[in-house]
Coordinates of C-alpha atoms in Angstrom, one line a residue:
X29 CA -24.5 -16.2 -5.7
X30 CA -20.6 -15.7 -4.8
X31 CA -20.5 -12.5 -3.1
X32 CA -20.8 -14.2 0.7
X33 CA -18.6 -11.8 2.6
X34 CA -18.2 -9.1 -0.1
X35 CA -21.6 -8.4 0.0
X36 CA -22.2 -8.6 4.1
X37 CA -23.8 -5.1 5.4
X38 CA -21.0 -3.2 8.0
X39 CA -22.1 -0.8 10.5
X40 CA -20.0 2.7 11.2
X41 CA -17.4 1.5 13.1
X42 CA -14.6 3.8 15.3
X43 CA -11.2 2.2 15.5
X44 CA -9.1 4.0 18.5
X45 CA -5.3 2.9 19.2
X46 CA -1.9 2.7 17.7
X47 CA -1.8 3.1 13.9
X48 CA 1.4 2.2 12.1
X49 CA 1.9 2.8 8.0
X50 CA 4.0 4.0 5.1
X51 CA 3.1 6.7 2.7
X52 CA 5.7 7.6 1.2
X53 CA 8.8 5.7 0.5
X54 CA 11.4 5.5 3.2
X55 CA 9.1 7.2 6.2
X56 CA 7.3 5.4 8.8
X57 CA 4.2 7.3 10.6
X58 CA 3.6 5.5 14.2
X59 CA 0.3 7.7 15.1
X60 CA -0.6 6.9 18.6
X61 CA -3.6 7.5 20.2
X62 CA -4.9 8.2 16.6
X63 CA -8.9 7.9 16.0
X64 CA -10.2 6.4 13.0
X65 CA -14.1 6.2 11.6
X66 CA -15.1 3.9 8.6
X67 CA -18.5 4.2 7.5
X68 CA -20.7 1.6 6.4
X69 CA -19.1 1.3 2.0
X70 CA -16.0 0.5 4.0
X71 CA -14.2 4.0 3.4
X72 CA -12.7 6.1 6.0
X73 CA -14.4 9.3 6.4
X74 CA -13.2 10.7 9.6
X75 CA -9.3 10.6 11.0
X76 CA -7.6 12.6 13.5
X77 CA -4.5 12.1 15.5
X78 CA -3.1 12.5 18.7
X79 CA -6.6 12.7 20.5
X80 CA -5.8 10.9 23.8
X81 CA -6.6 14.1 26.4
X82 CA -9.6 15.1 24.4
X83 CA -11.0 11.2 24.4
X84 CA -9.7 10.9 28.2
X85 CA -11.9 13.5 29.3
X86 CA -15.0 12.9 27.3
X87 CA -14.6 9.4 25.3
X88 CA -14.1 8.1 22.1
X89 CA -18.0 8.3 20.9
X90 CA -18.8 12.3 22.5
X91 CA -15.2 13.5 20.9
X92 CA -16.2 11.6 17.7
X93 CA -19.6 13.6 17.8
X94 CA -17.9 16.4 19.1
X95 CA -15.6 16.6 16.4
X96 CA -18.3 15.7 13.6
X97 CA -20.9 17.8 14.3
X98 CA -22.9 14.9 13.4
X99 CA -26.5 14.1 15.3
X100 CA -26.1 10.0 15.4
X101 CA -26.8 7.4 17.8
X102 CA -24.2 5.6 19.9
X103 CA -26.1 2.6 19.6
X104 CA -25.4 2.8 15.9
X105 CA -21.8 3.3 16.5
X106 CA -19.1 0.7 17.2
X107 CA -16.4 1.1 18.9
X108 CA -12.8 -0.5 18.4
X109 CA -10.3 0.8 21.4
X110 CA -7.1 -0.9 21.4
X111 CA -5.5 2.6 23.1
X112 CA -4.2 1.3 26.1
X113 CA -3.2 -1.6 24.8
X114 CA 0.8 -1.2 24.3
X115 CA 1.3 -4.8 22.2
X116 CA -1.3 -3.9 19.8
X117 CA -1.2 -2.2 16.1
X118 CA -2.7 -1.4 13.1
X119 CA -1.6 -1.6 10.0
X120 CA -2.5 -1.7 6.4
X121 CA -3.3 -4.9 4.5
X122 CA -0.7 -6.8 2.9
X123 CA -0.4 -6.6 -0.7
X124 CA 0.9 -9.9 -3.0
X125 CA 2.1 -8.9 -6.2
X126 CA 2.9 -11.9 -7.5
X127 CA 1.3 -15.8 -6.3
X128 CA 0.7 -18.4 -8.4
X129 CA -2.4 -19.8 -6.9
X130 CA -2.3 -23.1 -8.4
X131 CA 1.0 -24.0 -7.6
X132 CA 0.5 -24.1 -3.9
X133 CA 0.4 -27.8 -3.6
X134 CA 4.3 -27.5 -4.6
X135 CA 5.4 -25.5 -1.5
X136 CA 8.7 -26.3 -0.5
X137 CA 9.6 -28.6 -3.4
X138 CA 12.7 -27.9 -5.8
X139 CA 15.0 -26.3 -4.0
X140 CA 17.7 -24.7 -5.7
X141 CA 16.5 -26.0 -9.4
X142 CA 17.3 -23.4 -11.7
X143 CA 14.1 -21.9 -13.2
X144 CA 13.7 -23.6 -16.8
X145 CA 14.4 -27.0 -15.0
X146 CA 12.0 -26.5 -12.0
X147 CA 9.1 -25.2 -14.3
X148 CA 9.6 -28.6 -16.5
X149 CA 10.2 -31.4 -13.6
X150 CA 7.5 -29.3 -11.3
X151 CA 5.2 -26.7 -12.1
X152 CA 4.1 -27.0 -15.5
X153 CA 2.7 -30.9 -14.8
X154 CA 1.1 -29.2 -11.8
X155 CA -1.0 -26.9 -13.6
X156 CA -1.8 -29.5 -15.7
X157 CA -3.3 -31.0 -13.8
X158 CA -5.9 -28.0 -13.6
X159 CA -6.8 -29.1 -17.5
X160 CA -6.5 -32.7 -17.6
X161 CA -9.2 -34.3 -15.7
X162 CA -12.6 -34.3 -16.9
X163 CA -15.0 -31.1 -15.5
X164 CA -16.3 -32.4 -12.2
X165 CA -13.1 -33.5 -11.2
X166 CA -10.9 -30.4 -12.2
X167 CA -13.1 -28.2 -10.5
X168 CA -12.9 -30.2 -7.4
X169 CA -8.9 -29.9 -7.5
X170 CA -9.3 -27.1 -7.9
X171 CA -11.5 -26.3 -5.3
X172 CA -9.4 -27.5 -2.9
X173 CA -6.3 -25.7 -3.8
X174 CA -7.7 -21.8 -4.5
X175 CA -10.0 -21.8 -1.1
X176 CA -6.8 -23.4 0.5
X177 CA -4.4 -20.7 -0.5
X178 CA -7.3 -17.5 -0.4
X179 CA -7.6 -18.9 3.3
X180 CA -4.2 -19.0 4.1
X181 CA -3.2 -15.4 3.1
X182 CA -6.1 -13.5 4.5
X183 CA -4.7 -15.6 7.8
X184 CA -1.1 -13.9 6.7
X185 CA -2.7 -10.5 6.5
X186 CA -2.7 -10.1 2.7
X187 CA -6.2 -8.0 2.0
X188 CA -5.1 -8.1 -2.0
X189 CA -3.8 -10.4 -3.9
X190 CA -2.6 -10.7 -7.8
X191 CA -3.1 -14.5 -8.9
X192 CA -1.5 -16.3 -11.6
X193 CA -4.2 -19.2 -12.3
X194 CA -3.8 -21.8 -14.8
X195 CA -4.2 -21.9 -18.5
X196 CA -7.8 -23.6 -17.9
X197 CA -11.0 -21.1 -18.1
X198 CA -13.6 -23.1 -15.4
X199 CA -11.0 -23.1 -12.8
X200 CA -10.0 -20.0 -13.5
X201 CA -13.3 -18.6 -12.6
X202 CA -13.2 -20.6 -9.5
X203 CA -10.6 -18.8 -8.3
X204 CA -12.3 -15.5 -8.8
X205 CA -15.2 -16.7 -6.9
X206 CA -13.6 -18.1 -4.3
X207 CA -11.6 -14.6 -3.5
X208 CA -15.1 -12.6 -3.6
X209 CA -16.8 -15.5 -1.2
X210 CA -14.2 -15.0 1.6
X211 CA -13.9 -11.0 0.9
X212 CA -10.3 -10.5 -0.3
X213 CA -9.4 -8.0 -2.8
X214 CA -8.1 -9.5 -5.9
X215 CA -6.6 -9.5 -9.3
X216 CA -7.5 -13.1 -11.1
X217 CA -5.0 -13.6 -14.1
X218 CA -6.0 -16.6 -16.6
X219 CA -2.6 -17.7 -17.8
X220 CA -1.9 -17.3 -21.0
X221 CA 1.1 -19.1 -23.3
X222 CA 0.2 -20.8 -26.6
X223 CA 4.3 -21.5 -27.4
X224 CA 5.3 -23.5 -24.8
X225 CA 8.1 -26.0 -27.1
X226 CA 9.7 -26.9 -23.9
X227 CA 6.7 -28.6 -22.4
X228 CA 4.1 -28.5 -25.3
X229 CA 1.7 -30.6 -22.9
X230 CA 0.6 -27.6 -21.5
X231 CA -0.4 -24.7 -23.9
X232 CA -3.0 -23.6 -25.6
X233 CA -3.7 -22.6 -29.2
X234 CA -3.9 -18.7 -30.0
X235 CA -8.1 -19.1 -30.8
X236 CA -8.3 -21.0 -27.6
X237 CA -6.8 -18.7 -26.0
X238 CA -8.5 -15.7 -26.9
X239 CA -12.1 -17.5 -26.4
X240 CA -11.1 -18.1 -22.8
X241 CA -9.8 -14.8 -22.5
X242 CA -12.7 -13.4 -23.0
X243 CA -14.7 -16.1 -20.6
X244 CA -12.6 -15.4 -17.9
X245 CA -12.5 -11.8 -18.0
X246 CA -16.6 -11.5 -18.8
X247 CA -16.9 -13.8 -15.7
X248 CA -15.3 -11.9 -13.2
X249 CA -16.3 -8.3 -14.4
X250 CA -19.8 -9.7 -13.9
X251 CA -19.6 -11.5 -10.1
X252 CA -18.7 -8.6 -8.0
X253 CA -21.6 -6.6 -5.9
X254 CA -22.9 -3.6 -7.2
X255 CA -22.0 -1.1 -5.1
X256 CA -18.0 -2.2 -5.2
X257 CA -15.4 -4.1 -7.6
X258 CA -13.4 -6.5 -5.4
X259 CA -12.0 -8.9 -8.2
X260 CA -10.9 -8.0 -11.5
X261 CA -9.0 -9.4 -14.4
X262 CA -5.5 -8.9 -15.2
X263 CA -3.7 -10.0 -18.7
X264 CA -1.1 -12.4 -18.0
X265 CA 1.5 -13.6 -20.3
X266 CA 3.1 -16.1 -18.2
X267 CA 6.1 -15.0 -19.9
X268 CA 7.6 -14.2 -23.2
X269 CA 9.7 -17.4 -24.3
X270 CA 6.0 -18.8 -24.3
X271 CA 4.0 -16.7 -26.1
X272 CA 4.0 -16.4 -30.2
X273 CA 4.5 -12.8 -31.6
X274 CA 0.6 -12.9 -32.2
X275 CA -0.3 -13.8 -28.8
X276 CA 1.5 -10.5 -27.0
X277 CA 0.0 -8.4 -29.8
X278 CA -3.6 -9.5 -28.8
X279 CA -3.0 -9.5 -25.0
X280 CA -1.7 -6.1 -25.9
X281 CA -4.7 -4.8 -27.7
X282 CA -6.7 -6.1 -24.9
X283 CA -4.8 -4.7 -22.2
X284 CA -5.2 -0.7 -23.9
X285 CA -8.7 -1.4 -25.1
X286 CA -10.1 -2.8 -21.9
X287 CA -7.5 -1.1 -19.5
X288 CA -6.8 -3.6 -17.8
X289 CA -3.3 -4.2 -15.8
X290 CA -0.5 -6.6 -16.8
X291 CA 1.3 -9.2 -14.7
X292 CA 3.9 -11.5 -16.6
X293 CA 7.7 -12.0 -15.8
X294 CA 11.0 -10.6 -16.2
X295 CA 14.6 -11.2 -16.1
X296 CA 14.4 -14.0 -13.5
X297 CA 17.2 -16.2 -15.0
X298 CA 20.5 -15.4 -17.1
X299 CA 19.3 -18.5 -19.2
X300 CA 16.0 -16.9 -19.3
X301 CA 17.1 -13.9 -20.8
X302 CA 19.7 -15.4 -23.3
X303 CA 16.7 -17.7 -24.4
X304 CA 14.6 -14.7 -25.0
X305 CA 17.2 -12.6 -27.1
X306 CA 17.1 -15.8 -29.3
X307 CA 13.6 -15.9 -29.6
X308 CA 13.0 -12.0 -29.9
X309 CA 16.7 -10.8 -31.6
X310 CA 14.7 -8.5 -33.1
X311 CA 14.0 -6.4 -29.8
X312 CA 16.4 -4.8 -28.2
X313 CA 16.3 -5.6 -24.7
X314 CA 14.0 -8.6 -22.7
X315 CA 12.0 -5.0 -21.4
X316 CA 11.3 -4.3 -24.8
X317 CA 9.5 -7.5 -25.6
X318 CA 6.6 -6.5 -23.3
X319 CA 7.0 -2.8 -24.4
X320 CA 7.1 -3.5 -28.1
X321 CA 3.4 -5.0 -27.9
X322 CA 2.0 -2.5 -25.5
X323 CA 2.3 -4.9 -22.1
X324 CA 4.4 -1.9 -20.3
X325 CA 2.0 0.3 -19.2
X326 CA 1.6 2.0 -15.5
X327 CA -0.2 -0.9 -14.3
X328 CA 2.0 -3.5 -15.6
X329 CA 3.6 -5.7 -12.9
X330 CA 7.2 -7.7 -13.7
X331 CA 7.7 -10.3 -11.2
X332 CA 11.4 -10.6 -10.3
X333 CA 13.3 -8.3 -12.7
X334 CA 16.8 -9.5 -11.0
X335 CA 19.3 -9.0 -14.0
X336 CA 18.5 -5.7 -15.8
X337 CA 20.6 -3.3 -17.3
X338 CA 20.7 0.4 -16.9
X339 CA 18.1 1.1 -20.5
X340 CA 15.7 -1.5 -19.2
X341 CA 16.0 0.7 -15.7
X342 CA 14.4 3.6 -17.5
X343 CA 12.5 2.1 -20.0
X344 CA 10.4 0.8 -16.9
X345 CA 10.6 4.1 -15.0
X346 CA 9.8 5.7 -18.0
X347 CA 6.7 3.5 -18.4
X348 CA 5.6 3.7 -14.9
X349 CA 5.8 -0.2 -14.4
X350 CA 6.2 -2.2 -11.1
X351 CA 9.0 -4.1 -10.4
X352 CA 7.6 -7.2 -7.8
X353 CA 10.3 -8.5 -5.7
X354 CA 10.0 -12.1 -4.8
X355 CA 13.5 -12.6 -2.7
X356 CA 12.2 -16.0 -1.2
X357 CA 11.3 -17.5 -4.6
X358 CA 15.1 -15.7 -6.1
X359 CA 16.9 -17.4 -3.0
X360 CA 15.2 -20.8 -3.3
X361 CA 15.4 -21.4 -7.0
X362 CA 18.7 -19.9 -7.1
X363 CA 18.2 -16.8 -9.5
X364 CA 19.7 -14.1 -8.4
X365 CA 19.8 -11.0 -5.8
X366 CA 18.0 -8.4 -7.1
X367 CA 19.1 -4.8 -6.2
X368 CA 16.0 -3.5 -5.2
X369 CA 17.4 -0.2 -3.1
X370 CA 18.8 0.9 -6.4
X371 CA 15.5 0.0 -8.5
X372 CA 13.6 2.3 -5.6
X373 CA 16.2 5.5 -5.2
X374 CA 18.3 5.4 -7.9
X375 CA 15.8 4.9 -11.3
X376 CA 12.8 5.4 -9.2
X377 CA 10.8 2.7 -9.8
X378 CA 8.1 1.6 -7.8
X379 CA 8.6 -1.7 -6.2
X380 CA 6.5 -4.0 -4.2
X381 CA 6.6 -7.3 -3.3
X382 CA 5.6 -10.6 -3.4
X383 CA 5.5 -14.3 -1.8
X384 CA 5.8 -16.2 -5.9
X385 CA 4.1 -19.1 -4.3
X386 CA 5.4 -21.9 -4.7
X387 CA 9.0 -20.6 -6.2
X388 CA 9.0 -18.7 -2.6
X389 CA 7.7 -21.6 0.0
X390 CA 5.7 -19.6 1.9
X391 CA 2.7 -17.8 1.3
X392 CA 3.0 -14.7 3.9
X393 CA 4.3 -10.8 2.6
X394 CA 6.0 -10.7 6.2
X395 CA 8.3 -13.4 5.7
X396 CA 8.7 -11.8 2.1
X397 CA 9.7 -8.5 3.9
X398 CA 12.2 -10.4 6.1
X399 CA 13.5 -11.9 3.5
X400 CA 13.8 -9.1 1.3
X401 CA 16.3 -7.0 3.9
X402 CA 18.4 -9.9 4.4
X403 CA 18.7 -10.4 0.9
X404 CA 20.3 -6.7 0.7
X405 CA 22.1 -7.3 3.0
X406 CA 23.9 -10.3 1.5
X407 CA 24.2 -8.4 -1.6
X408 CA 25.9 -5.7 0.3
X409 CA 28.0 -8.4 1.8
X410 CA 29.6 -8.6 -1.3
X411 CA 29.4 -5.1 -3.4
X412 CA 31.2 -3.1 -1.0
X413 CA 33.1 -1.4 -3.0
X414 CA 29.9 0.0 -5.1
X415 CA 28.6 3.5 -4.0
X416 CA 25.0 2.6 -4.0
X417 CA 24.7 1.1 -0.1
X418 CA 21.8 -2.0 -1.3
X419 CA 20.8 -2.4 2.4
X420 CA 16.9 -2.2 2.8
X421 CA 15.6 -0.9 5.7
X422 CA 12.1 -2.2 8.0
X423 CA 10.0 1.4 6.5
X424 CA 11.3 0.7 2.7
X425 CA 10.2 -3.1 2.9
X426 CA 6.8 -2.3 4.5
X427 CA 6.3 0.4 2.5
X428 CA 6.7 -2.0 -0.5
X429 CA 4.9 -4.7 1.1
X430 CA 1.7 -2.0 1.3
X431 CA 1.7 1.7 -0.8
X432 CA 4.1 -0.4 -3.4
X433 CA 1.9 -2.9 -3.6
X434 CA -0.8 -0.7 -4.1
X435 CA 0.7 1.1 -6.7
X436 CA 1.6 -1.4 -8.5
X437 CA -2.0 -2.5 -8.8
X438 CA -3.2 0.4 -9.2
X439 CA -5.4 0.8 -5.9
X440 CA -2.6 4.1 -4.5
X441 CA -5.8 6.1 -3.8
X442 CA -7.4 3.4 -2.5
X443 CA -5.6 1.3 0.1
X444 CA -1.9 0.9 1.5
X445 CA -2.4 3.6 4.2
X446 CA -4.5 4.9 6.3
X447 CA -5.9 8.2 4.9
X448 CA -9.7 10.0 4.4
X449 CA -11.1 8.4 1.3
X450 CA -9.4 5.1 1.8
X451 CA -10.7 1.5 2.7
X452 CA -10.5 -0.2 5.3
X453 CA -8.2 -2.8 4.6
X454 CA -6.4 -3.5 7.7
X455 CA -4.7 -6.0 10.0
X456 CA -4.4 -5.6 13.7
X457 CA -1.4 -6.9 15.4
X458 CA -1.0 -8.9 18.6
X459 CA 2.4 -9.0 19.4
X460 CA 1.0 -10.6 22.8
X461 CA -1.5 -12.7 21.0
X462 CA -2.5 -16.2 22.8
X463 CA -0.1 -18.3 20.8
X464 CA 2.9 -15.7 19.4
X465 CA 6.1 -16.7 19.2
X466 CA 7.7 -13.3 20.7
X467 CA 8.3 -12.7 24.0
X468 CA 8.6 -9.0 25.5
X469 CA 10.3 -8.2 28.2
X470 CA 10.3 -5.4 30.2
X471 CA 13.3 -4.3 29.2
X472 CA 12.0 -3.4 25.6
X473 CA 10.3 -0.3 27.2
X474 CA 13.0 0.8 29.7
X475 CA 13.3 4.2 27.7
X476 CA 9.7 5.4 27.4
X477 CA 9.3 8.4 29.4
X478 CA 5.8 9.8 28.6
X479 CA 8.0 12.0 25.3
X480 CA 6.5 11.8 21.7
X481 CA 10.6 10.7 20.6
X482 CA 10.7 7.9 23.3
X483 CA 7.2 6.5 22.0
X484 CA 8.5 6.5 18.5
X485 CA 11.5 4.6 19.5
X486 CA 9.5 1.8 21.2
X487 CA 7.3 1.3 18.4
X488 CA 9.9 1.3 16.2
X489 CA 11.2 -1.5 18.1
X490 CA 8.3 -3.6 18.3
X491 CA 7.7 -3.0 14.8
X492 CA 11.6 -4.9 14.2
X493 CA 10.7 -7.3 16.8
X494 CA 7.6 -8.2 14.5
X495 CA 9.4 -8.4 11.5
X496 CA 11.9 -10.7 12.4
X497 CA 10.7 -13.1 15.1
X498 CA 6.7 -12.8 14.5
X499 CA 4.6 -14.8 12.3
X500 CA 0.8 -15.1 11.1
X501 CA 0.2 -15.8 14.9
X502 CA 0.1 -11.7 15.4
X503 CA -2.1 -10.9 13.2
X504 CA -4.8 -11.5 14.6
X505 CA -7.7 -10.0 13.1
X506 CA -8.1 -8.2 9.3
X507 CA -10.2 -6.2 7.5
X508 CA -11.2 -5.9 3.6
X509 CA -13.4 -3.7 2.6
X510 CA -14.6 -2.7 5.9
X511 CA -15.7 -5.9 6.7
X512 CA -13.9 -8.7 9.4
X513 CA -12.6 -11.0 6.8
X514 CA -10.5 -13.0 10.0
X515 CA -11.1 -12.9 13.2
X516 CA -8.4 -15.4 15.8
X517 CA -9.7 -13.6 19.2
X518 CA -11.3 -15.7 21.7
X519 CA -14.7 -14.5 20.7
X520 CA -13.9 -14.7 16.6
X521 CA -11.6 -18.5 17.1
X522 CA -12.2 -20.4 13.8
X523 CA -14.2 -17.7 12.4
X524 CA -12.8 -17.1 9.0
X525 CA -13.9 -16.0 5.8
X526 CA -13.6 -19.2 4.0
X527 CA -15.8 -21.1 6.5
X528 CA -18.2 -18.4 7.4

């Protein structure tokens, strides 16, 4: 049995305090004093803002009751008030677009090697190494890497994440275990590239291929609980320049029969995308390689998508594609700035984001979201004298790191805010926690004066404060599903999903 935490029983649970999100593009919601019930699926079934005179004067559980009309017992109630705490949040779960699982081991290493180079000399004999060894000792490699790196980004707040695995079946399932056992939302992709000429020590033959397609994906459809579907499979063509003319075809096939979403890459390079219009000079555009066998669809993700041109703008529009930005891994390898503000207001496109472990060193959506508005703002910096401002602000970046996100994987109805019908996938912020890094002075609130502007502002302000000088140190407890999936308080300390 692999369903551990995704199959632990919840009870109805009311969460009181300081809620923070993004539902549409552009506009941050701070509700304050805002009360919130999740039943026991996980799903929140009861919301209502603004409630702090009515709760002041009879209490969270007779207000709930109150408002309900329901006939329950408190004792089957918990209760979750983090109202007069000023320091404390919550906000939706963290979304990763695009992580390679496997190469965590290699975070940190190849700066600034252009991306051809660094998949040679690093990655590729990486995830190798996830084929090479004999079963038992794969599997144990394995092992250790997937629970290392599921751990680490429920710790960063990321309640879903979209995995590139390996090329290799067994450890491919692994990884889709491992992401039920500690209760994180999750696409598992099994890589797939049966051209690579470049480094022809790690491919695999078309038959191979599909075989293990079919393993991986039978696998995973058939581990999750049956009252919900956590983990699901996701075609992945690593990328084009790898993949023979019959392989996209198939992948595309399987992707419209099965619907299932897409993740592959795009336009990360210059060198990249002249090697692809030798390969494909019979497509017009890089875009329309992945279009031209069916892999652009609404729930088709493009990683990076730095250096397109204005058709391959509204070919993906058109298509309903994501565009995941990945500025650490662009910065760090050297590829390129991406003009994401223009992507989201200009063309339209949704965007999200994502940490491209180990081409971005770390594996944390807030230092992607940091990194993502000072990369607009370097690429403002120097395109002045264009019209289209490329700055990013704090609401555009979480937005992406959460409803984009979700979006892009197709979950919009189902996470990325906080709204009637939607889970429970949730972090709570400390920016007081026992070991944060930001200090608050009494000075930050010098302005509030009991007016609903003046507590906008302040949160507003801790919200930037967060961004830009907290860590995974804040986030101090999360949610997936409706179930505690981390827990750093005093009472939870060590208690996380991978080692409960």
């Amino acid at each position: 049995m692999v369903e551990k935490i995704a199959a632990q029983e919840t009870e109805y649970t009311l969460y009181y305090g300081t809620f923070v999100h993004t539902p549409t593009l552009g506009k941050l919601e701070i509700l304050k004093y805002t009360l919130v019930g999740v039943d026991k699926s996980g799903t929140i079934d009861f919301m209502k803002q603004d409630v702090h005179n009515e709760v002041q004067d009879i209490g969270v559980l007779s207000f709930y009751k109150q408002e309900t009309k329901r006939t329950v017992s408190t004792s089957s109630i918990k209760v979750v008030d983090i109202s007069n705490e000023q320091l404390k949040f919550f906000l939706p779960g963290f979304i990763d677009t695009h992580i390679h699982a496997s190469q965590y081991p290699n975070l940190g290493v190849g700066l600034g090697c252009p991306l051809l180079e660094w998949l040679n000399e690093y990655t590729f004999p990486l995830e190798s190494s996830f084929t090479e060894n004999n079963r038992e000792e794969k599997l144990a490699f394995a092992q250790d890497v997937y629970s290392k790196v599921v751990k680490k980004t429920l710790v960063c707040g990321t309640t879903c994440a979209s995995y590139f695995a390996t090329i290799d079946a067994d450890t491919t399932r692994l990884l889709a275990d491992l992401c039920l056992e500690a209760g994180q939302r999750a696409f598992v992709g099994k890589v797939c590239m049966d051209d690579n000429s470049v480094y022809p020590e790690y491919q695999e033959d078309y038959d191979t291929c599909v075989k293990s397609m079919e393993e991986v994906n039978s696998h995973i459809e058939s581990i999750n609980p049956k009252s919900e579907v956590l983990v699901k499979p996701i075609v992945t063509p690593r990328f084009a320049p790898v993949c023979s003319r019959k392989l996209l075809s198939y992948l595309g096939s399987l992707a419209d029969e099965k619907n299932l979403p897409v993740q592959t890459h795009l336009s990360e390079n210059t060198k990249e995308i002249e090697l692809v219009r030798t390969l494909f000079p019979e497509c017009k555009n890089y875009t329309s390689v992945y279009d031209d066998y069916h892999l652009l669809k609404d729930t088709t993700i493009l990683a990076h998508s730095i250096h397109l041109d204005n058709d391959e703008c509204n070919l993906i529009q058109k298509k309903g594609s994501t565009i995941a930005h990945c500025p650490m891994s662009n910065s760090f390898i050297s590829s390129g700035e991406s003009p994401v503000k223009k992507y989201l207001y200009k063309y339209n496109i949704n965007v999200s984001l994502g940490t491209d472990v180990s081409g971005g060193f770390k594996p944390s959506i807030l230092e992607t979201v940091k990194h993502s508005i000072l990369a607009s703002q370097h690429l403002h910096m120097h395109t002045k004298h264009e019209s289209f401002d490329p700055r990013l602000t704090v609401a555009d970046t979480i937005y992406m790191a959460t409803m984009g996100g979700a979006t892009g994987v197709g979950l919009q109805n189902v996470v990325g805010s906080f709204a009637v019908g939607k889970k429970w996938d949730t972090q709570l912020i400390e920016l007081d926690s026992s070991d944060s890094n930001i200090d608050i002075f009494g000075w930050n609130d010098r302005f509030l004066d009991g007016t609903k502007e003046s507590v906008i502002k302040y949160y507003t302000n801790l919200l930037n404060i967060w961004v830009f000088t907290g860590d995974d140190r804040n986030c101090t407890k999360v949610w997936c599903n409706g179930r505690k999936v981390i827990d750093k308080s005093k009472q939870g300390a060590g208690m996380t999903a991978i080692n409960n």
